CSV table of N, CA and C in Angstrom, one decimal:
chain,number,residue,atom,x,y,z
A,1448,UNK,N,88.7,117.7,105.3
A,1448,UNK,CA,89.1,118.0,103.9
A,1448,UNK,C,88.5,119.3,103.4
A,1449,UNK,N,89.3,120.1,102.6
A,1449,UNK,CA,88.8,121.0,102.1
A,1449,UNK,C,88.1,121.1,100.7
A,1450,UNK,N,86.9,122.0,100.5
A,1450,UNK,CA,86.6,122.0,99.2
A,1450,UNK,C,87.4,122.2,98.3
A,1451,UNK,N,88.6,122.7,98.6
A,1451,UNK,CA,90.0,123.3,97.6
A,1451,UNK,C,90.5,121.5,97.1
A,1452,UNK,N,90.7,120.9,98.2
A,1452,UNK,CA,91.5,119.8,98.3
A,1452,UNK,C,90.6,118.1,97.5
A,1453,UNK,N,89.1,118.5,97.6
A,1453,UNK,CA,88.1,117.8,96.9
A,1453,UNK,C,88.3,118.2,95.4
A,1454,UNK,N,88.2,119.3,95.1
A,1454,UNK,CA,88.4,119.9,93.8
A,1454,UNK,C,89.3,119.6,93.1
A,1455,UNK,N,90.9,119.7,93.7
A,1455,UNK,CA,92.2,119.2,93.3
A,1455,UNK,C,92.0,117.7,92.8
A,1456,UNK,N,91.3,116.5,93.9
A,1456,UNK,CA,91.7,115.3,93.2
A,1456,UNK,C,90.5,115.3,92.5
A,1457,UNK,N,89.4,115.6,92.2
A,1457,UNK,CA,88.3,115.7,91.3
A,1457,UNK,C,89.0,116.5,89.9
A,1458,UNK,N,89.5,117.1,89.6
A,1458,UNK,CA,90.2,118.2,88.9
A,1458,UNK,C,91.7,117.0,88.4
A,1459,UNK,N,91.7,116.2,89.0
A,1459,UNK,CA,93.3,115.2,88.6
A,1459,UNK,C,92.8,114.0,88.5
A,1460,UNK,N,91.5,113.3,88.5
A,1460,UNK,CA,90.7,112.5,88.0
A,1460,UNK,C,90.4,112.3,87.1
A,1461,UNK,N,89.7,113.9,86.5
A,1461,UNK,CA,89.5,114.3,85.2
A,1461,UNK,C,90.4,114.6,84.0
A,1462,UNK,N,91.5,114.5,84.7
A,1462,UNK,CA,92.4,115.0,84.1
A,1462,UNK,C,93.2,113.6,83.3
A,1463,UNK,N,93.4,112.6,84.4
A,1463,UNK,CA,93.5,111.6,83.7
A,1463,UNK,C,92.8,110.2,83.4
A,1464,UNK,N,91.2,110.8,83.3
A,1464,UNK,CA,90.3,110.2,82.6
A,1464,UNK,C,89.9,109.2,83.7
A,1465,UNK,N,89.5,109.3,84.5
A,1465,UNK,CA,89.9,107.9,85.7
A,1465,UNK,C,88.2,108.6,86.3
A,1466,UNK,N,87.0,107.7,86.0
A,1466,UNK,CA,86.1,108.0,87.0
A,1466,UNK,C,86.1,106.6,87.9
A,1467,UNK,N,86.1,107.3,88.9
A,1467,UNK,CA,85.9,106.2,89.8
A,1467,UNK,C,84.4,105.6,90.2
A,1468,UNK,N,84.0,104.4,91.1
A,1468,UNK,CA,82.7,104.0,91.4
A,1468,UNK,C,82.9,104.6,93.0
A,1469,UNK,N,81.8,105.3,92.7
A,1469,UNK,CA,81.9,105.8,94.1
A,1469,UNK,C,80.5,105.7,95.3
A,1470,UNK,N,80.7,105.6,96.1
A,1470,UNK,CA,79.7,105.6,97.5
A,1470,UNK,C,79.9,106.2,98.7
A,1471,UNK,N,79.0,107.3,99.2
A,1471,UNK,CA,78.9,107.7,100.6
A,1471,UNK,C,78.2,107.1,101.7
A,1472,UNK,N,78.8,107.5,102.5
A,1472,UNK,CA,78.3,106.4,104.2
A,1472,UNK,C,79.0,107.2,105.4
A,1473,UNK,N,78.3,106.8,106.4
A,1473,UNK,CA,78.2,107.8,107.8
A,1473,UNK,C,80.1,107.5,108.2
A,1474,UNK,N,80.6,108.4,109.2
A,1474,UNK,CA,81.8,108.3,109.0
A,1474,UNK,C,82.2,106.6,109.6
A,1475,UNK,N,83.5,106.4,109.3
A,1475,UNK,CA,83.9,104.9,109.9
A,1475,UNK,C,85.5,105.6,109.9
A,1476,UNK,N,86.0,104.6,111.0
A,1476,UNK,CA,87.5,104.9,111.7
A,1476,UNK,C,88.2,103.6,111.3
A,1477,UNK,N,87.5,102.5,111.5
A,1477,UNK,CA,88.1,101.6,111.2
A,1477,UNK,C,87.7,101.1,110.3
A,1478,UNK,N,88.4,99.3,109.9
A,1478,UNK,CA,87.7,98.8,108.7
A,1478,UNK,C,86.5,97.8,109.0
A,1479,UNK,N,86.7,97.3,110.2
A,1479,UNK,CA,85.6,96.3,110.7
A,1479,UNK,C,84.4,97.4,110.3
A,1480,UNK,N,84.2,98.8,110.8
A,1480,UNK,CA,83.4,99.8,110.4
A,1480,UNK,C,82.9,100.1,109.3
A,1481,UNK,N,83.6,99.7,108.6
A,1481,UNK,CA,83.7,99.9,106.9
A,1481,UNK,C,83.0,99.3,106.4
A,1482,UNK,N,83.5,97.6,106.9
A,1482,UNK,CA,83.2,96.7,105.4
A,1482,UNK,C,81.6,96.8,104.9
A,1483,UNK,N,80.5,97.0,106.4
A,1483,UNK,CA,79.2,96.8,106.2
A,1483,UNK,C,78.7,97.7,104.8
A,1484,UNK,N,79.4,99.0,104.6
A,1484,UNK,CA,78.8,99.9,103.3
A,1484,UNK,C,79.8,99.0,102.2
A,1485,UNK,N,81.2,99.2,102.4
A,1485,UNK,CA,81.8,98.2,101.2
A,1485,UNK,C,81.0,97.3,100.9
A,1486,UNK,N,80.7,96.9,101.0
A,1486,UNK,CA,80.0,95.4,100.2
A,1486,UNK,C,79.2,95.4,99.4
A,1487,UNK,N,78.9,97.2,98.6
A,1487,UNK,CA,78.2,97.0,97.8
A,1487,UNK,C,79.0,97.2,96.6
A,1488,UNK,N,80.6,98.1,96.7
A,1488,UNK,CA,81.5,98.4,96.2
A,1488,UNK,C,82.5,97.3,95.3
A,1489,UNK,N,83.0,97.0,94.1
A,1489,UNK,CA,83.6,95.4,93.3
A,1489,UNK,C,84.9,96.3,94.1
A,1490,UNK,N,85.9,95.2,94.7
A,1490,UNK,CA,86.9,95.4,94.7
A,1490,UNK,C,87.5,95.2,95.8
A,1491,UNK,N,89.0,95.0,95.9
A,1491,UNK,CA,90.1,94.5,97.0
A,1491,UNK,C,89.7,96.1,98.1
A,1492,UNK,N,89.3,95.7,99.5
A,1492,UNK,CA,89.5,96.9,100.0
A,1492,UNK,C,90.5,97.3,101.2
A,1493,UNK,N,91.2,98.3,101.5
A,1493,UNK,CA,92.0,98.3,101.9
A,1493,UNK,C,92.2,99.0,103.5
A,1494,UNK,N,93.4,98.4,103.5
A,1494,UNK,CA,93.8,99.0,105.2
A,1494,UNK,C,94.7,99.9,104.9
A,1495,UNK,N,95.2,101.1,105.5
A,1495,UNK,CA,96.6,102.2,105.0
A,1495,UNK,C,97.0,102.8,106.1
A,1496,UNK,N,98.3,102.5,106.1
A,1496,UNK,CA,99.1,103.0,107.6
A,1496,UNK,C,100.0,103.9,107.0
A,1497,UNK,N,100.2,105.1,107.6
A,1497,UNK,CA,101.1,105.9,107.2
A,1497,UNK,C,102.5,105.6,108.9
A,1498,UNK,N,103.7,105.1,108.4
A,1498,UNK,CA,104.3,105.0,109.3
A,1498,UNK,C,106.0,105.8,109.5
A,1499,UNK,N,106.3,105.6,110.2
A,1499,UNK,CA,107.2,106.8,110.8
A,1499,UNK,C,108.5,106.2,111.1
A,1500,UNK,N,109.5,106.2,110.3
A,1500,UNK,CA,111.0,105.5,110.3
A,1500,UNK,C,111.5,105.9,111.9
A,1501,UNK,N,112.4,105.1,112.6
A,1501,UNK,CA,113.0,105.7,113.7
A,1501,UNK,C,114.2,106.7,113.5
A,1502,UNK,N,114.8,106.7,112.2
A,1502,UNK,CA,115.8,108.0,111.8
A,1502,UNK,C,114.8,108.8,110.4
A,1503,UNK,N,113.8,108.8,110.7
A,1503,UNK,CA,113.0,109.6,109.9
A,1503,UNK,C,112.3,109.0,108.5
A,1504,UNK,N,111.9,109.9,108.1
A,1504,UNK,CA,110.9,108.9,106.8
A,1504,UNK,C,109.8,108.8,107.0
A,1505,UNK,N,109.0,108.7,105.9
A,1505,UNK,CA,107.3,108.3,106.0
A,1505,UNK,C,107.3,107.6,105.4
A,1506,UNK,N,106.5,106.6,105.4
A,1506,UNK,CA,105.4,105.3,104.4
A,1506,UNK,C,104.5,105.3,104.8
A,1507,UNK,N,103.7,105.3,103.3
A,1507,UNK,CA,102.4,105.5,103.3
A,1507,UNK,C,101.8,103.6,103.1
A,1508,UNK,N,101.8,102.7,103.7
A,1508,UNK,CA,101.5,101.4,103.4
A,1508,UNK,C,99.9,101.0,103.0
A,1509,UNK,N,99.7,100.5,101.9
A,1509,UNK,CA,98.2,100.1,101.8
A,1509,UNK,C,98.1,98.6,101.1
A,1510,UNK,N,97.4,97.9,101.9
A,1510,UNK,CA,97.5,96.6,101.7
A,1510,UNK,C,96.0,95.9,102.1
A,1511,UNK,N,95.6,95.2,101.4
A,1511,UNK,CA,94.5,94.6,101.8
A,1511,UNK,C,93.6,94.4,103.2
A,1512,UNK,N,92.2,94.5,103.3
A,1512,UNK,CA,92.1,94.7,104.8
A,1512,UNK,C,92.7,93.2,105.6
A,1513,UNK,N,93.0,92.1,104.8
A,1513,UNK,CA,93.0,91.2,105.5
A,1513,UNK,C,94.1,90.8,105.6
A,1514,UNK,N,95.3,91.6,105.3
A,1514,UNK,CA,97.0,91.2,105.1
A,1514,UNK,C,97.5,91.5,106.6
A,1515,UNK,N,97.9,90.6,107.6
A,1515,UNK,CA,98.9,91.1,108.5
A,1515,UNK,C,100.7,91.3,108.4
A,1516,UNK,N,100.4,92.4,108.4
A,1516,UNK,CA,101.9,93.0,108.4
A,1516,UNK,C,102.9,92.9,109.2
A,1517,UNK,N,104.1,92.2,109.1
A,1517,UNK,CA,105.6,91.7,109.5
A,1517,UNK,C,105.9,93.2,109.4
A,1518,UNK,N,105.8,94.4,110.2
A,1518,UNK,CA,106.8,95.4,110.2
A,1518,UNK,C,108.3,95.9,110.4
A,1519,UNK,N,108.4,94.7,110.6
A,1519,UNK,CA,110.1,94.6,111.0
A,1519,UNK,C,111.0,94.1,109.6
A,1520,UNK,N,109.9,93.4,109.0
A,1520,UNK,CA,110.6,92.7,107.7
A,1520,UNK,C,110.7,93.8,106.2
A,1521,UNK,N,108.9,94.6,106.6
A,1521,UNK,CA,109.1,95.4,106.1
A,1521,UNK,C,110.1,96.9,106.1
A,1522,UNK,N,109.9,97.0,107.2
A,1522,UNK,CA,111.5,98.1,107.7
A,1522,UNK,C,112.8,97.8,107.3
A,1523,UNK,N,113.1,96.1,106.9
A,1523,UNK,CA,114.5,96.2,106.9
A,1523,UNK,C,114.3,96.2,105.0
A,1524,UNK,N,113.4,96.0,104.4
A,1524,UNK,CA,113.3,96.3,102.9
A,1524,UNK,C,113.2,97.5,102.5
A,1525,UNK,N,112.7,98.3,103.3
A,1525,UNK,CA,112.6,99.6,103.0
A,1525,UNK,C,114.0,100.6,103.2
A,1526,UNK,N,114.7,100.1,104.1
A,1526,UNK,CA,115.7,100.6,104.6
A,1526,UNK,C,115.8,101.4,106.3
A,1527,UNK,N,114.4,101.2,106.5
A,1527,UNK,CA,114.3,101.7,107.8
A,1527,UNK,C,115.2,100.7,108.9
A,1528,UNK,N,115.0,101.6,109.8
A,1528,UNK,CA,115.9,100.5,111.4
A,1528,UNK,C,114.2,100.0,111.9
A,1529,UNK,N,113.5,100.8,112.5
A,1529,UNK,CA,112.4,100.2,112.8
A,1529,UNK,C,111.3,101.5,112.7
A,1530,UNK,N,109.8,100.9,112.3
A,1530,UNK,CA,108.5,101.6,112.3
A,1530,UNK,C,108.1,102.1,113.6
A,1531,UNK,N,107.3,103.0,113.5
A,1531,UNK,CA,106.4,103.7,114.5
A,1531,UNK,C,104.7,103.7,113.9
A,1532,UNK,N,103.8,104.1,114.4
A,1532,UNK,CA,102.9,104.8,113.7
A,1532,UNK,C,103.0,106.1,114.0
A,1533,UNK,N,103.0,107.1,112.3
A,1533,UNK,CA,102.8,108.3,112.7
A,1533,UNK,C,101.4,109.1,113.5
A,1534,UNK,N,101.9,110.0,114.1
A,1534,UNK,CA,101.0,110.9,115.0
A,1534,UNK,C,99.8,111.3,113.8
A,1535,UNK,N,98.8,111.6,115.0
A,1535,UNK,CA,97.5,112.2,114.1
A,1535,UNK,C,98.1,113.6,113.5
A,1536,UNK,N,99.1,114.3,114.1
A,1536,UNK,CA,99.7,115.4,113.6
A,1536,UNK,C,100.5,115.3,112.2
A,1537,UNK,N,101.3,115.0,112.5
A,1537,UNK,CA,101.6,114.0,111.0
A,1537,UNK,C,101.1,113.5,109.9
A,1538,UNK,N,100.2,112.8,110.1
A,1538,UNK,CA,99.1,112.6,109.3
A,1538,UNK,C,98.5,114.3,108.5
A,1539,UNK,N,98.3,114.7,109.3
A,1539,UNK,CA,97.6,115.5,109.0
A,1539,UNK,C,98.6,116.6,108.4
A,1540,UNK,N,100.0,117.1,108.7
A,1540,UNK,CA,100.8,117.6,107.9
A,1540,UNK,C,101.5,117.1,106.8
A,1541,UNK,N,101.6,115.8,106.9
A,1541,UNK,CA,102.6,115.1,105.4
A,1541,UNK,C,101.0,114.9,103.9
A,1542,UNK,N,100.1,114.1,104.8
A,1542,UNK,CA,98.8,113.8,103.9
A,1542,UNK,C,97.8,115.1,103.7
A,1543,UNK,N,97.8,115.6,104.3
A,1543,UNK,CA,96.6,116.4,104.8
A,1543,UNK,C,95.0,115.9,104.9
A,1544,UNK,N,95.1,115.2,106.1
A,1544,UNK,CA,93.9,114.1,106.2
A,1544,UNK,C,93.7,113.5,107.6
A,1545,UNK,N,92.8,113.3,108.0
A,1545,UNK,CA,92.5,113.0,109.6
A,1545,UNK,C,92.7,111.5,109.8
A,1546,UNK,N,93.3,111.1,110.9
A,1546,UNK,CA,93.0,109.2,110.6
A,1546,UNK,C,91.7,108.9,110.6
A,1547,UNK,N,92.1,107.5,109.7
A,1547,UNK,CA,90.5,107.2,109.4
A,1547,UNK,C,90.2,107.6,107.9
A,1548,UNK,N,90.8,108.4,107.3
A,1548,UNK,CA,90.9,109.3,106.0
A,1548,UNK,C,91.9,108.8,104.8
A,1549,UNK,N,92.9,108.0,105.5
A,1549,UNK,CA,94.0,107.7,104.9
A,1549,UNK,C,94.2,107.2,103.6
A,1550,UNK,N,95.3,107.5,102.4
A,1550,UNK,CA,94.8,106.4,101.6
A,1550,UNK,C,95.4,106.8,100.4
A,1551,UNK,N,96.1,106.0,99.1
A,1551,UNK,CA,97.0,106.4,98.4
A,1551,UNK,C,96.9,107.9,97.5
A,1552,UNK,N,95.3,107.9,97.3
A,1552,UNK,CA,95.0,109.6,97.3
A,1552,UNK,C,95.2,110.7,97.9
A,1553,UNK,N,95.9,110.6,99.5
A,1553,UNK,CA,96.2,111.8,99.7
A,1553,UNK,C,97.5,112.3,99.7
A,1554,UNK,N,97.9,111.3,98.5
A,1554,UNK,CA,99.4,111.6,98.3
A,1554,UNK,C,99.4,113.1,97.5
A,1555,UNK,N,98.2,113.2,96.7
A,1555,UNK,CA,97.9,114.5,96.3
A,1555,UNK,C,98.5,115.8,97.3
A,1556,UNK,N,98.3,115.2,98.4
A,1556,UNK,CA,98.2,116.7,99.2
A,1556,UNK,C,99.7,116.6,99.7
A,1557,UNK,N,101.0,115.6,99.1
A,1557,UNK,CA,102.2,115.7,99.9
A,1557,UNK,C,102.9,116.1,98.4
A,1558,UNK,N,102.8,117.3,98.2
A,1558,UNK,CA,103.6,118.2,97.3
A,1558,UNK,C,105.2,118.0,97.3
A,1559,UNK,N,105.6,118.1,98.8
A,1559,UNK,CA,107.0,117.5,98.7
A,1559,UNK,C,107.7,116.6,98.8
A,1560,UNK,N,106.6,115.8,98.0
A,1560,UNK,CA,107.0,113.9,98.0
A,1560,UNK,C,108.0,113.5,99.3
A,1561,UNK,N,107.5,113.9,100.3
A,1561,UNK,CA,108.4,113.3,101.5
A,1561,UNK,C,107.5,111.8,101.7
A,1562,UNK,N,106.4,111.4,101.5
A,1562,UNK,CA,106.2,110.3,101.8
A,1562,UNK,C,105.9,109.4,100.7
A,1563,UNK,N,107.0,108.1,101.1
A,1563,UNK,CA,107.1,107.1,99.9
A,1563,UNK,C,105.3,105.7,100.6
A,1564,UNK,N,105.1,105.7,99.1
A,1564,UNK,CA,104.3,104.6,99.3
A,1564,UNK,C,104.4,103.2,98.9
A,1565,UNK,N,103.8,102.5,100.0
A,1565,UNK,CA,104.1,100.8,99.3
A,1565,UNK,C,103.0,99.7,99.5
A,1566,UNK,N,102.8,99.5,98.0
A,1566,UNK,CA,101.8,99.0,97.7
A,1566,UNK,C,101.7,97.4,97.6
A,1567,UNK,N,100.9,96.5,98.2
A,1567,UNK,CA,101.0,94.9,98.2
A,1567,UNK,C,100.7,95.2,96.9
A,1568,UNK,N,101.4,93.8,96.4
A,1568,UNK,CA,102.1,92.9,95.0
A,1568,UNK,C,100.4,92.6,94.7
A,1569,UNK,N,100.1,91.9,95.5
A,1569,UNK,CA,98.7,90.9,95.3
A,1569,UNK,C,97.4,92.0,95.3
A,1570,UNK,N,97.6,92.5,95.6
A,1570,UNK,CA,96.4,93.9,95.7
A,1570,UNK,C,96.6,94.3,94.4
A,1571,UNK,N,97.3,94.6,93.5
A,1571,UNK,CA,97.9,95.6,92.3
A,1571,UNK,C,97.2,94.4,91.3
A,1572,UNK,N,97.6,93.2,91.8
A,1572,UNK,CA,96.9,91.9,90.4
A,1572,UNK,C,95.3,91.9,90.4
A,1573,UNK,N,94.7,92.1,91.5
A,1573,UNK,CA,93.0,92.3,91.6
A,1573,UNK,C,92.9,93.7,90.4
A,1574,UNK,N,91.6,93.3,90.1
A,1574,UNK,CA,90.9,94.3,89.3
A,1574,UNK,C,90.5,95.5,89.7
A,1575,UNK,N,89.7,95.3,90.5
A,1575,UNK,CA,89.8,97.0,91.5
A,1575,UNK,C,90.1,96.9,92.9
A,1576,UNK,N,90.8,98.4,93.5
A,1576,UNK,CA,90.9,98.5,94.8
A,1576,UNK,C,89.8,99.7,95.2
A,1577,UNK,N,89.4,99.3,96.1
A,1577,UNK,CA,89.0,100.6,97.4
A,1577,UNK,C,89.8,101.2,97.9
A,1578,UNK,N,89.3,102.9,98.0
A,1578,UNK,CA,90.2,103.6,99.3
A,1578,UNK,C,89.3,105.0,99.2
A,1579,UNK,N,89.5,105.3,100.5
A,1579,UNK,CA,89.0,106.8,100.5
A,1579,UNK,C,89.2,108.2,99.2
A,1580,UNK,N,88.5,108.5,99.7
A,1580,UNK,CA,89.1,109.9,98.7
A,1580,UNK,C,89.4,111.1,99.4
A,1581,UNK,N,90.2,110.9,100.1
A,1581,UNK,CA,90.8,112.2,101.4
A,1581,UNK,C,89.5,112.1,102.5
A,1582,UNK,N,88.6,111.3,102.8
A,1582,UNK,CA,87.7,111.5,104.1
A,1582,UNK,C,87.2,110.3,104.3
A,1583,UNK,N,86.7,109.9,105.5
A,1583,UNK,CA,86.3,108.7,106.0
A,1583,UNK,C,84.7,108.5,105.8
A,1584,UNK,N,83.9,109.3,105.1
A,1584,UNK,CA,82.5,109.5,104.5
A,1584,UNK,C,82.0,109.0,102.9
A,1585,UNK,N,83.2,108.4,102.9
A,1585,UNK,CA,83.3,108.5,101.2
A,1585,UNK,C,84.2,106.8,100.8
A,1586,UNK,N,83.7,106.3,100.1
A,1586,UNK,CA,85.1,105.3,99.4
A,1586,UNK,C,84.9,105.3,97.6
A,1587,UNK,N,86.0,104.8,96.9
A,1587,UNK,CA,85.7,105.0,95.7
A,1587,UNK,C,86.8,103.8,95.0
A,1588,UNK,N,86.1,103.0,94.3
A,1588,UNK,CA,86.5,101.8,93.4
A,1588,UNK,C,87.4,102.5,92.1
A,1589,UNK,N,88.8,101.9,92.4
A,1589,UNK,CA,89.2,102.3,91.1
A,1589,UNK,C,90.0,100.9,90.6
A,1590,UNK,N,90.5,101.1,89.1
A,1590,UNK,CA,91.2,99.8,89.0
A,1590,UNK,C,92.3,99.7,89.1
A,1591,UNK,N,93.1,99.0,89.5
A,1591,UNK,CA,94.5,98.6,89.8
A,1591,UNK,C,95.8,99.8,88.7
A,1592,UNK,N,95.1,99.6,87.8
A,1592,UNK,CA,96.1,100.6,86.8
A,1592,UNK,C,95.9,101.9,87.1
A,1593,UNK,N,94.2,102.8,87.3
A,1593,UNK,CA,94.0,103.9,87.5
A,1593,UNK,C,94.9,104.1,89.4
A,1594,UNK,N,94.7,103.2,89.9
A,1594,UNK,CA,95.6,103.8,91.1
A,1594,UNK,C,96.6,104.1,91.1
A,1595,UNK,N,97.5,103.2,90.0
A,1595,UNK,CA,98.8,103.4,90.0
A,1595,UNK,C,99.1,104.4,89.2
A,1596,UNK,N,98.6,105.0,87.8
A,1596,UNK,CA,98.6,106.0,87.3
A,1596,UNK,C,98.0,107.4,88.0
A,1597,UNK,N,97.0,107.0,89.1
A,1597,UNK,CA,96.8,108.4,89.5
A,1597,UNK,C,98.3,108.7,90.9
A,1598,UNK,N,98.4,107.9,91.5
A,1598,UNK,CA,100.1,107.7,92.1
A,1598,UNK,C,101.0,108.8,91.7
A,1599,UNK,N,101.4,107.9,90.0
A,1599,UNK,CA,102.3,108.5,89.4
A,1599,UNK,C,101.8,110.3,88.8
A,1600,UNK,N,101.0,110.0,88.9
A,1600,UNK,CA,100.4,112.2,88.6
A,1600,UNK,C,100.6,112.9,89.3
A,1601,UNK,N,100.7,112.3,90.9
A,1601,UNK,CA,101.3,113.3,92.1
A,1601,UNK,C,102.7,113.2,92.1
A,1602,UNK,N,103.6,112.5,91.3
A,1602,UNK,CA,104.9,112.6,91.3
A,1602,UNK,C,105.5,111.8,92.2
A,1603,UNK,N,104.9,110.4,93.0
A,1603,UNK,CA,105.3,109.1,93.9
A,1603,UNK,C,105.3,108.4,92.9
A,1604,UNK,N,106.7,107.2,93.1
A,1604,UNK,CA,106.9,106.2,92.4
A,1604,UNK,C,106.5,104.9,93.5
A,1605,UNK,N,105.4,103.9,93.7
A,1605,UNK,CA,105.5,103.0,94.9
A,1605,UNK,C,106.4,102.1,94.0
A,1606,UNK,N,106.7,101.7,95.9
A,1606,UNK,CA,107.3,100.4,96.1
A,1606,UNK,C,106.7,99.3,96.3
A,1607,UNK,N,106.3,98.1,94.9
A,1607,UNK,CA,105.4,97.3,95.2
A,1607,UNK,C,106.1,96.2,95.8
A,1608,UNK,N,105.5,95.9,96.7
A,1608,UNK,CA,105.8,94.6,97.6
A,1608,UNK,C,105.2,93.5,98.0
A,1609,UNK,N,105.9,92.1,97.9
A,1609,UNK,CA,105.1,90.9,97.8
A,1609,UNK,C,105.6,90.7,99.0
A,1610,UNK,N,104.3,90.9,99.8
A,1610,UNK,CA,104.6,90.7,101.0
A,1610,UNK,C,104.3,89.3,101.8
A,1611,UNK,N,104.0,88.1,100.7
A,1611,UNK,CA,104.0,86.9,101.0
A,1611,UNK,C,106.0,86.6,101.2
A,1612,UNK,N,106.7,86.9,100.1
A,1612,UNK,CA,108.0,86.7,100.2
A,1612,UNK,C,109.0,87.3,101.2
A,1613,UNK,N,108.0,88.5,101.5
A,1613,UNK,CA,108.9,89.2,102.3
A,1613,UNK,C,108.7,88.7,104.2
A,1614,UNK,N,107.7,88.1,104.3
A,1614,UNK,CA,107.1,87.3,105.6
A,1614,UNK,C,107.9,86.0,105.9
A,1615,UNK,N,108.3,85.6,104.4
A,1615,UNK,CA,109.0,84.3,104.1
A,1615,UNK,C,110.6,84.5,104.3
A,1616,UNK,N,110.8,85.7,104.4
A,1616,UNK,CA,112.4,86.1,103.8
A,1616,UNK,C,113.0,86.1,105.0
């Protein structure tokens, strides 16, 4: 990440009053990696797949670390035919962010709203979520409303999804 690009969501934070609780730690890739520094952090924390429609499309998915995902069920809600995971290239052109970095904050850096995000139903009712802040060095507590308000500042509407019903559907 760039200091330009730290600045921006520091600079869109402030902007809409949103300080987050924040904490640094050595990098982590995964979440098994994670949780040991999370746990000093209040809050739902999360997993985030950015994935890759088979006739095109991005989704940015972020759902609890402990939610397993029916990607098929969710593809046919979203209107996709079927999911991929996007390339680390990808990632790194739609988000601007390495995997491992992922996370509804770097919707900041997709100016051309090409990627839609979708947010678990049950994650949005918790008080706060975790997620990066564009790097895997970093996580930061915000509350369910500030997520979704900072969302809507980059100009993404998510698609929230109860993905208990949609497993069931």
């Amino acid at each position: 990440m760039t200091t330009e690009a730290r600045a921006a969501l520091d600079a869109l934070f402030a902007q809409l009053a949103i300080t987050p609780v924040a904490i640094e730690h050595p990098p982590v890739h995964t979440v098994e990696e994670a949780l040991p520094f999370w746990s000093v952090l209040e809050g739902v924390h999360t997993k985030n797949l950015l994935l890759k429609g088979a006739k095109g499309g991005l989704w940015l998915v972020c759902v609890p670390t402990d939610r397993r995902l029916d990607l098929k069920a969710l593809a046919a809600h979203v209107g996709a035919k079927k999911f991929s995971f996007a390339s680390s290239e990808t990632l790194l052109e739609a988000l601007g962010v390495i995997q491992g970095s992922v996370s509804p904050l770097a919707l900041i850096n997709d100016t051309a709203n090409a990627v839609q995000l979708v947010l678990a139903k049950d994650m949005l009712a918790q008080p706060r979520i975790t997620v990066h802040p564009l790097v895997n060095t970093a996580t930061v507590s915000l509350t369910s409303d500030e997520l979704v308000k900072f969302v809507t500042a980059t100009g993404h509407s998510p698609d929230i999804v109860d993905f208990d019903t949609l497993a069931s559907a």
